[in-house]
């Protein structure tokens, strides 16, 4: 029987990789993990966490304005970008140390190094110029923003990674993309006082989300002052003598801005890792192909998280890590469950959603009931803010099972997390109706919409 240095070696120190390493080490396994940049991965270092901190920062101007209706006199406020960046850096460093400490505290060994596969049981650590062996290998290297090399002037553009650490806050920015990253950053920069234009090639922002949410968010963002150009792409970007950028978009429109940010998708980190050399099968987009248990085409090598391009969400990577440990080390083969995943878009107002959109439900079910309520939340009454909230339930007309729940408005993400429980449990609209409302709240609408707003039978609205 072969003797290896480790029972498990993890390549990638993001949320999924760290969770797998920590839990396996706590089981008494000999575990090593290598990360070439910073522990915590995209989510902690240059994704979810700093993004949410910047979302909070960008919301204060509206809070200050709304305070007057409630009797508060708020002095003229000012914002300092460098203070926000410095405070963010301090918090990220704190979290990074915790991620590394958690692995070490469980008995795992951490390496600050790029790692490459040498053979199915050997990993070369470039930072230490040595090779280690492992019985099982887990790849959790995540993804990165997709470049746009075909765009003339792409070298002048930034991505979400750089947006967190700009030396100064731009006066004007153009963001290309229509996914959640582009939409969130458009709201962040606008909230911080930046003249913001969102350019998207599709007909409506946030594809794959419920269309009612997409349209209402689009309208609300434009009312706030964010310019949104759909059916448009950037054709070239050129640096001006004064250091600013001219970006030409479809139709010849020239946008003069300080920064152009590209948010046009993400790519898996699989290059120059030796994957092809050991025979690991990959998809056309460069993602690692895995079976239902996250096993690659090599029996002892596994992959989880964004590098597999299944569902690119941090909690999903963590869930996949736990399933991997159950399968590889506990003799309990467990396939990750990617159905009915609650998610949020931290736009302003934010989106919280779980389950099927109306359009998806209509494709799968012959009889669909739609319950829909749009109203001004109580917090906007005294402030005078003319901004509405949307609540929507999508229900199977035959079984009354709630197929989807969609919210646009304050705290929508928090509500989506709680709605994920009844939808995952397969509860029906009758179960919602039997639930007592909490009054006065916006969320009570979810249990007081007794009659469908409309039905769709065999694709026809009734």
Coordinates of C-alpha atoms in Angstrom, one line a residue, residues 12-324:
X12 CA -7.0 26.7 -3.4
X13 CA -7.6 28.5 -0.2
X14 CA -11.1 30.0 -0.8
X15 CA -14.3 29.3 1.1
X16 CA -14.7 25.8 -0.4
X17 CA -11.1 24.7 -0.2
X18 CA -10.7 25.9 3.4
X19 CA -13.9 24.3 4.5
X20 CA -12.9 20.9 3.1
X21 CA -9.4 21.2 4.6
X22 CA -10.6 22.2 8.0
X23 CA -13.3 19.6 8.3
X24 CA -11.1 16.8 7.0
X25 CA -8.3 17.8 9.4
X26 CA -10.8 17.7 12.3
X27 CA -11.6 14.1 11.4
X28 CA -7.9 13.3 12.0
X29 CA -6.8 13.3 8.4
X30 CA -3.4 14.5 7.4
X31 CA -4.3 17.6 5.4
X32 CA -2.3 20.2 3.4
X33 CA -3.6 23.2 1.6
X34 CA -1.9 25.6 -0.8
X35 CA -3.0 29.1 -1.7
X36 CA -0.9 31.3 -4.0
X37 CA -2.5 34.7 -3.2
X38 CA -4.5 35.2 0.0
X39 CA -6.6 32.8 2.1
X40 CA -10.3 33.5 1.8
X41 CA -10.5 33.5 -2.0
X42 CA -12.7 35.6 -4.1
X43 CA -15.5 36.0 -1.6
X44 CA -13.5 37.3 1.3
X45 CA -10.7 39.1 -0.5
X46 CA -12.2 40.6 -3.6
X47 CA -15.8 39.6 -3.8
X48 CA -18.8 39.2 -1.5
X49 CA -17.4 40.6 1.7
X50 CA -15.7 43.8 0.5
X51 CA -18.7 44.3 -2.0
X52 CA -21.2 44.2 0.9
X53 CA -19.1 46.7 2.9
X54 CA -19.1 49.0 -0.1
X55 CA -22.8 48.6 -0.5
X56 CA -23.3 49.7 3.1
X57 CA -21.1 52.7 2.4
X58 CA -23.0 53.7 -0.7
X59 CA -26.4 53.6 1.1
X60 CA -25.7 56.4 3.6
X61 CA -26.6 59.3 1.2
X62 CA -30.1 58.0 1.0
X63 CA -30.3 57.4 4.8
X64 CA -29.2 61.0 5.4
X65 CA -31.8 62.3 3.0
X66 CA -34.6 60.2 4.5
X67 CA -33.8 61.3 8.0
X68 CA -35.3 64.7 7.5
X69 CA -38.8 63.2 7.2
X70 CA -38.4 61.7 10.6
X71 CA -37.4 64.9 12.3
X72 CA -33.6 64.7 12.0
X73 CA -31.4 67.5 10.8
X74 CA -28.3 66.0 9.3
X75 CA -25.3 68.3 8.7
X76 CA -23.7 68.4 5.2
X77 CA -22.0 65.1 4.8
X78 CA -18.7 64.4 3.1
X79 CA -17.2 61.1 2.0
X80 CA -13.5 60.0 2.0
X81 CA -12.7 57.1 -0.3
X82 CA -9.3 56.4 1.1
X83 CA -10.8 55.8 4.6
X84 CA -13.3 53.3 3.2
X85 CA -10.6 51.4 1.4
X86 CA -8.3 51.4 4.4
X87 CA -11.0 50.2 6.8
X88 CA -12.0 47.5 4.2
X89 CA -8.4 46.3 4.0
X90 CA -8.2 46.0 7.8
X91 CA -11.3 43.9 8.0
X92 CA -10.2 41.7 5.1
X93 CA -6.9 41.1 6.7
X94 CA -8.7 40.1 9.9
X95 CA -10.8 37.6 8.1
X96 CA -7.9 36.2 6.1
X97 CA -6.1 35.4 9.3
X98 CA -9.1 33.6 10.7
X99 CA -9.4 31.4 7.6
X100 CA -5.8 30.3 7.8
X101 CA -6.0 29.9 11.6
X102 CA -9.1 27.7 11.3
X103 CA -7.3 25.2 9.1
X104 CA -4.2 25.2 11.3
X105 CA -6.3 24.9 14.5
X106 CA -7.9 21.8 13.1
X107 CA -4.5 20.2 12.5
X108 CA -4.1 21.1 8.8
X109 CA -0.9 22.5 7.2
X110 CA -1.1 25.7 5.2
X111 CA 1.2 26.7 2.3
X112 CA 1.6 30.1 0.7
X113 CA 2.4 28.9 -2.8
X114 CA 1.1 28.1 -6.2
X115 CA 0.5 24.4 -6.7
X116 CA 0.7 22.3 -9.8
X117 CA -0.2 18.6 -10.4
X118 CA 2.7 16.4 -11.3
X119 CA 0.8 13.1 -11.4
X120 CA -2.5 11.9 -9.8
X121 CA -0.9 11.7 -6.4
X122 CA 1.8 14.4 -6.5
X123 CA 1.6 18.2 -6.2
X124 CA 4.5 20.5 -6.8
X125 CA 4.6 23.7 -4.6
X126 CA 6.3 26.3 -6.7
X127 CA 6.9 28.7 -3.8
X128 CA 8.9 26.1 -1.9
X129 CA 10.3 24.2 -4.9
X130 CA 9.3 20.9 -3.6
X131 CA 6.8 18.1 -4.3
X132 CA 4.4 16.5 -1.9
X133 CA 2.2 13.5 -2.3
X134 CA -1.4 12.9 -1.3
X135 CA -3.9 10.1 -1.4
X136 CA -6.8 12.4 -2.4
X137 CA -6.4 15.8 -4.1
X138 CA -9.1 18.5 -4.1
X139 CA -9.0 21.4 -6.6
X140 CA -10.8 24.5 -5.4
X141 CA -9.0 27.3 -7.3
X142 CA -12.1 29.4 -8.1
X143 CA -12.5 31.8 -11.0
X144 CA -11.5 35.3 -12.1
X145 CA -13.1 38.1 -14.2
X146 CA -13.3 37.3 -17.9
X147 CA -11.0 39.6 -20.0
X148 CA -12.0 41.2 -23.2
X149 CA -8.8 41.0 -25.4
X150 CA -10.8 41.7 -28.6
X151 CA -11.8 45.2 -27.3
X152 CA -9.4 47.9 -28.6
X153 CA -8.1 49.7 -25.6
X154 CA -8.9 46.8 -23.2
X155 CA -5.6 47.5 -21.4
X156 CA -7.2 50.7 -20.1
X157 CA -10.1 48.9 -18.4
X158 CA -10.4 47.6 -14.9
X159 CA -12.3 44.6 -13.4
X160 CA -14.1 44.0 -10.1
X161 CA -10.8 43.1 -8.5
X162 CA -9.3 46.5 -9.1
X163 CA -12.5 48.4 -8.3
X164 CA -12.1 47.8 -4.6
X165 CA -8.7 49.5 -4.5
X166 CA -8.7 52.4 -6.8
X167 CA -6.4 55.2 -5.7
X168 CA -9.1 57.7 -6.0
X169 CA -12.9 57.6 -6.5
X170 CA -13.7 58.4 -10.2
X171 CA -16.0 61.3 -11.1
X172 CA -17.5 59.1 -13.9
X173 CA -17.5 55.4 -14.7
X174 CA -18.8 53.2 -17.4
X175 CA -19.5 49.6 -16.4
X176 CA -20.0 47.0 -19.1
X177 CA -22.2 44.0 -18.2
X178 CA -25.6 43.2 -17.0
X179 CA -25.1 40.5 -14.4
X180 CA -25.2 40.9 -10.6
X181 CA -21.6 42.1 -10.4
X182 CA -22.1 44.9 -12.9
X183 CA -25.5 45.9 -11.4
X184 CA -24.1 45.9 -7.8
X185 CA -21.1 48.0 -8.7
X186 CA -23.3 50.4 -10.7
X187 CA -25.3 51.0 -7.6
X188 CA -22.2 51.2 -5.3
X189 CA -20.5 53.8 -7.5
X190 CA -23.7 55.8 -8.0
X191 CA -24.3 55.9 -4.2
X192 CA -20.9 57.2 -3.6
X193 CA -21.5 60.1 -6.0
X194 CA -20.0 58.8 -9.2
X195 CA -21.7 59.6 -12.6
X196 CA -22.5 56.0 -13.6
X197 CA -23.4 54.4 -16.9
X198 CA -24.2 50.7 -17.3
X199 CA -23.8 49.2 -20.7
X200 CA -25.3 45.8 -21.5
X201 CA -25.7 43.8 -24.7
X202 CA -28.9 42.1 -23.7
X203 CA -32.5 43.5 -23.7
X204 CA -32.7 43.7 -19.9
X205 CA -30.3 43.5 -17.0
X206 CA -30.0 40.4 -14.8
X207 CA -30.8 37.6 -17.1
X208 CA -32.2 34.4 -15.5
X209 CA -33.9 36.4 -12.7
X210 CA -37.6 36.9 -12.7
X211 CA -38.6 39.5 -15.4
X212 CA -40.7 41.6 -13.0
X213 CA -37.7 42.1 -10.7
X214 CA -35.5 42.9 -13.6
X215 CA -37.8 45.6 -15.1
X216 CA -38.6 47.2 -11.8
X217 CA -35.0 47.4 -10.7
X218 CA -34.0 48.9 -14.1
X219 CA -36.7 51.6 -13.7
X220 CA -35.7 52.3 -10.1
X221 CA -32.0 52.6 -10.9
X222 CA -32.8 55.0 -13.8
X223 CA -35.0 57.1 -11.5
X224 CA -32.0 57.4 -9.1
X225 CA -29.8 58.7 -11.9
X226 CA -28.0 55.6 -13.2
X227 CA -27.8 55.6 -17.0
X228 CA -28.5 52.2 -18.5
X229 CA -27.9 51.4 -22.1
X230 CA -29.2 48.0 -23.2
X231 CA -28.6 46.4 -26.6
X232 CA -25.2 48.0 -26.5
X233 CA -21.5 47.1 -26.2
X234 CA -18.3 49.0 -26.0
X235 CA -16.5 49.2 -29.4
X236 CA -13.3 50.7 -28.3
X237 CA -11.7 52.6 -25.4
X238 CA -9.1 55.3 -25.9
X239 CA -7.0 57.2 -23.4
X240 CA -7.2 61.0 -23.7
X241 CA -4.3 63.4 -23.2
X242 CA -5.9 64.5 -19.9
X243 CA -5.8 60.9 -18.6
X244 CA -9.6 60.3 -18.9
X245 CA -11.0 57.7 -21.2
X246 CA -13.3 57.9 -24.2
X247 CA -15.4 54.8 -24.6
X248 CA -17.4 54.4 -27.8
X249 CA -20.5 52.2 -27.5
X250 CA -23.0 50.8 -30.1
X251 CA -24.4 53.6 -32.2
X252 CA -21.3 55.7 -32.0
X253 CA -22.1 57.3 -28.6
X254 CA -19.0 58.5 -26.9
X255 CA -18.8 58.3 -23.1
X256 CA -16.0 60.3 -21.4
X257 CA -15.2 58.7 -18.1
X258 CA -12.4 58.2 -15.6
X259 CA -12.7 54.4 -15.4
X260 CA -14.2 51.7 -17.6
X261 CA -15.0 48.5 -15.7
X262 CA -15.6 45.2 -17.4
X263 CA -18.0 42.8 -15.7
X264 CA -18.8 40.4 -18.6
X265 CA -18.5 37.1 -16.8
X266 CA -16.0 34.9 -15.1
X267 CA -13.6 32.2 -16.1
X268 CA -12.4 29.1 -14.1
X269 CA -8.8 29.2 -12.8
X270 CA -7.4 26.1 -14.5
X271 CA -4.5 27.3 -16.6
X272 CA -0.9 26.1 -16.0
X273 CA -1.9 23.7 -13.3
X274 CA -0.8 20.5 -15.0
X275 CA -4.4 19.3 -15.3
X276 CA -4.1 18.2 -18.9
X277 CA -0.9 16.4 -18.1
X278 CA -2.6 14.1 -15.6
X279 CA -5.7 13.5 -17.8
X280 CA -8.3 15.6 -16.1
X281 CA -11.2 16.3 -18.4
X282 CA -12.4 19.8 -18.8
X283 CA -15.3 21.5 -20.4
X284 CA -15.2 23.8 -23.5
X285 CA -15.0 26.8 -21.3
X286 CA -12.0 25.5 -19.3
X287 CA -14.0 24.4 -16.2
X288 CA -13.2 21.0 -14.6
X289 CA -15.7 18.4 -15.5
X290 CA -17.0 16.5 -12.5
X291 CA -19.6 13.8 -11.8
X292 CA -22.5 14.2 -9.4
X293 CA -20.1 13.7 -6.4
X294 CA -17.5 16.3 -7.6
X295 CA -15.1 13.6 -8.7
X296 CA -13.0 14.4 -11.8
X297 CA -12.1 12.0 -14.5
X298 CA -9.2 10.9 -12.2
X299 CA -10.6 8.8 -9.4
X300 CA -8.7 10.3 -6.5
X301 CA -8.9 14.0 -7.7
X302 CA -11.9 16.1 -7.0
X303 CA -13.0 19.6 -7.7
X304 CA -15.5 22.0 -6.1
X305 CA -16.7 25.6 -6.4
X306 CA -16.4 28.1 -9.3
X307 CA -13.6 26.1 -11.0
X308 CA -16.4 23.5 -11.9
X309 CA -18.7 26.3 -13.2
X310 CA -21.8 24.7 -11.8
X311 CA -23.3 27.3 -9.5
X312 CA -21.0 30.2 -8.8
X313 CA -21.9 31.1 -5.3
X314 CA -19.8 30.9 -2.1
X315 CA -22.4 28.9 0.0
X316 CA -22.6 26.4 -2.9
X317 CA -18.8 25.9 -2.8
X318 CA -19.0 25.3 1.0
X319 CA -21.9 22.9 0.5
X320 CA -19.9 21.0 -2.1
X321 CA -17.0 20.9 0.2
X322 CA -19.1 19.2 3.0
X323 CA -20.5 16.7 0.5
X324 CA -17.0 15.9 -0.7

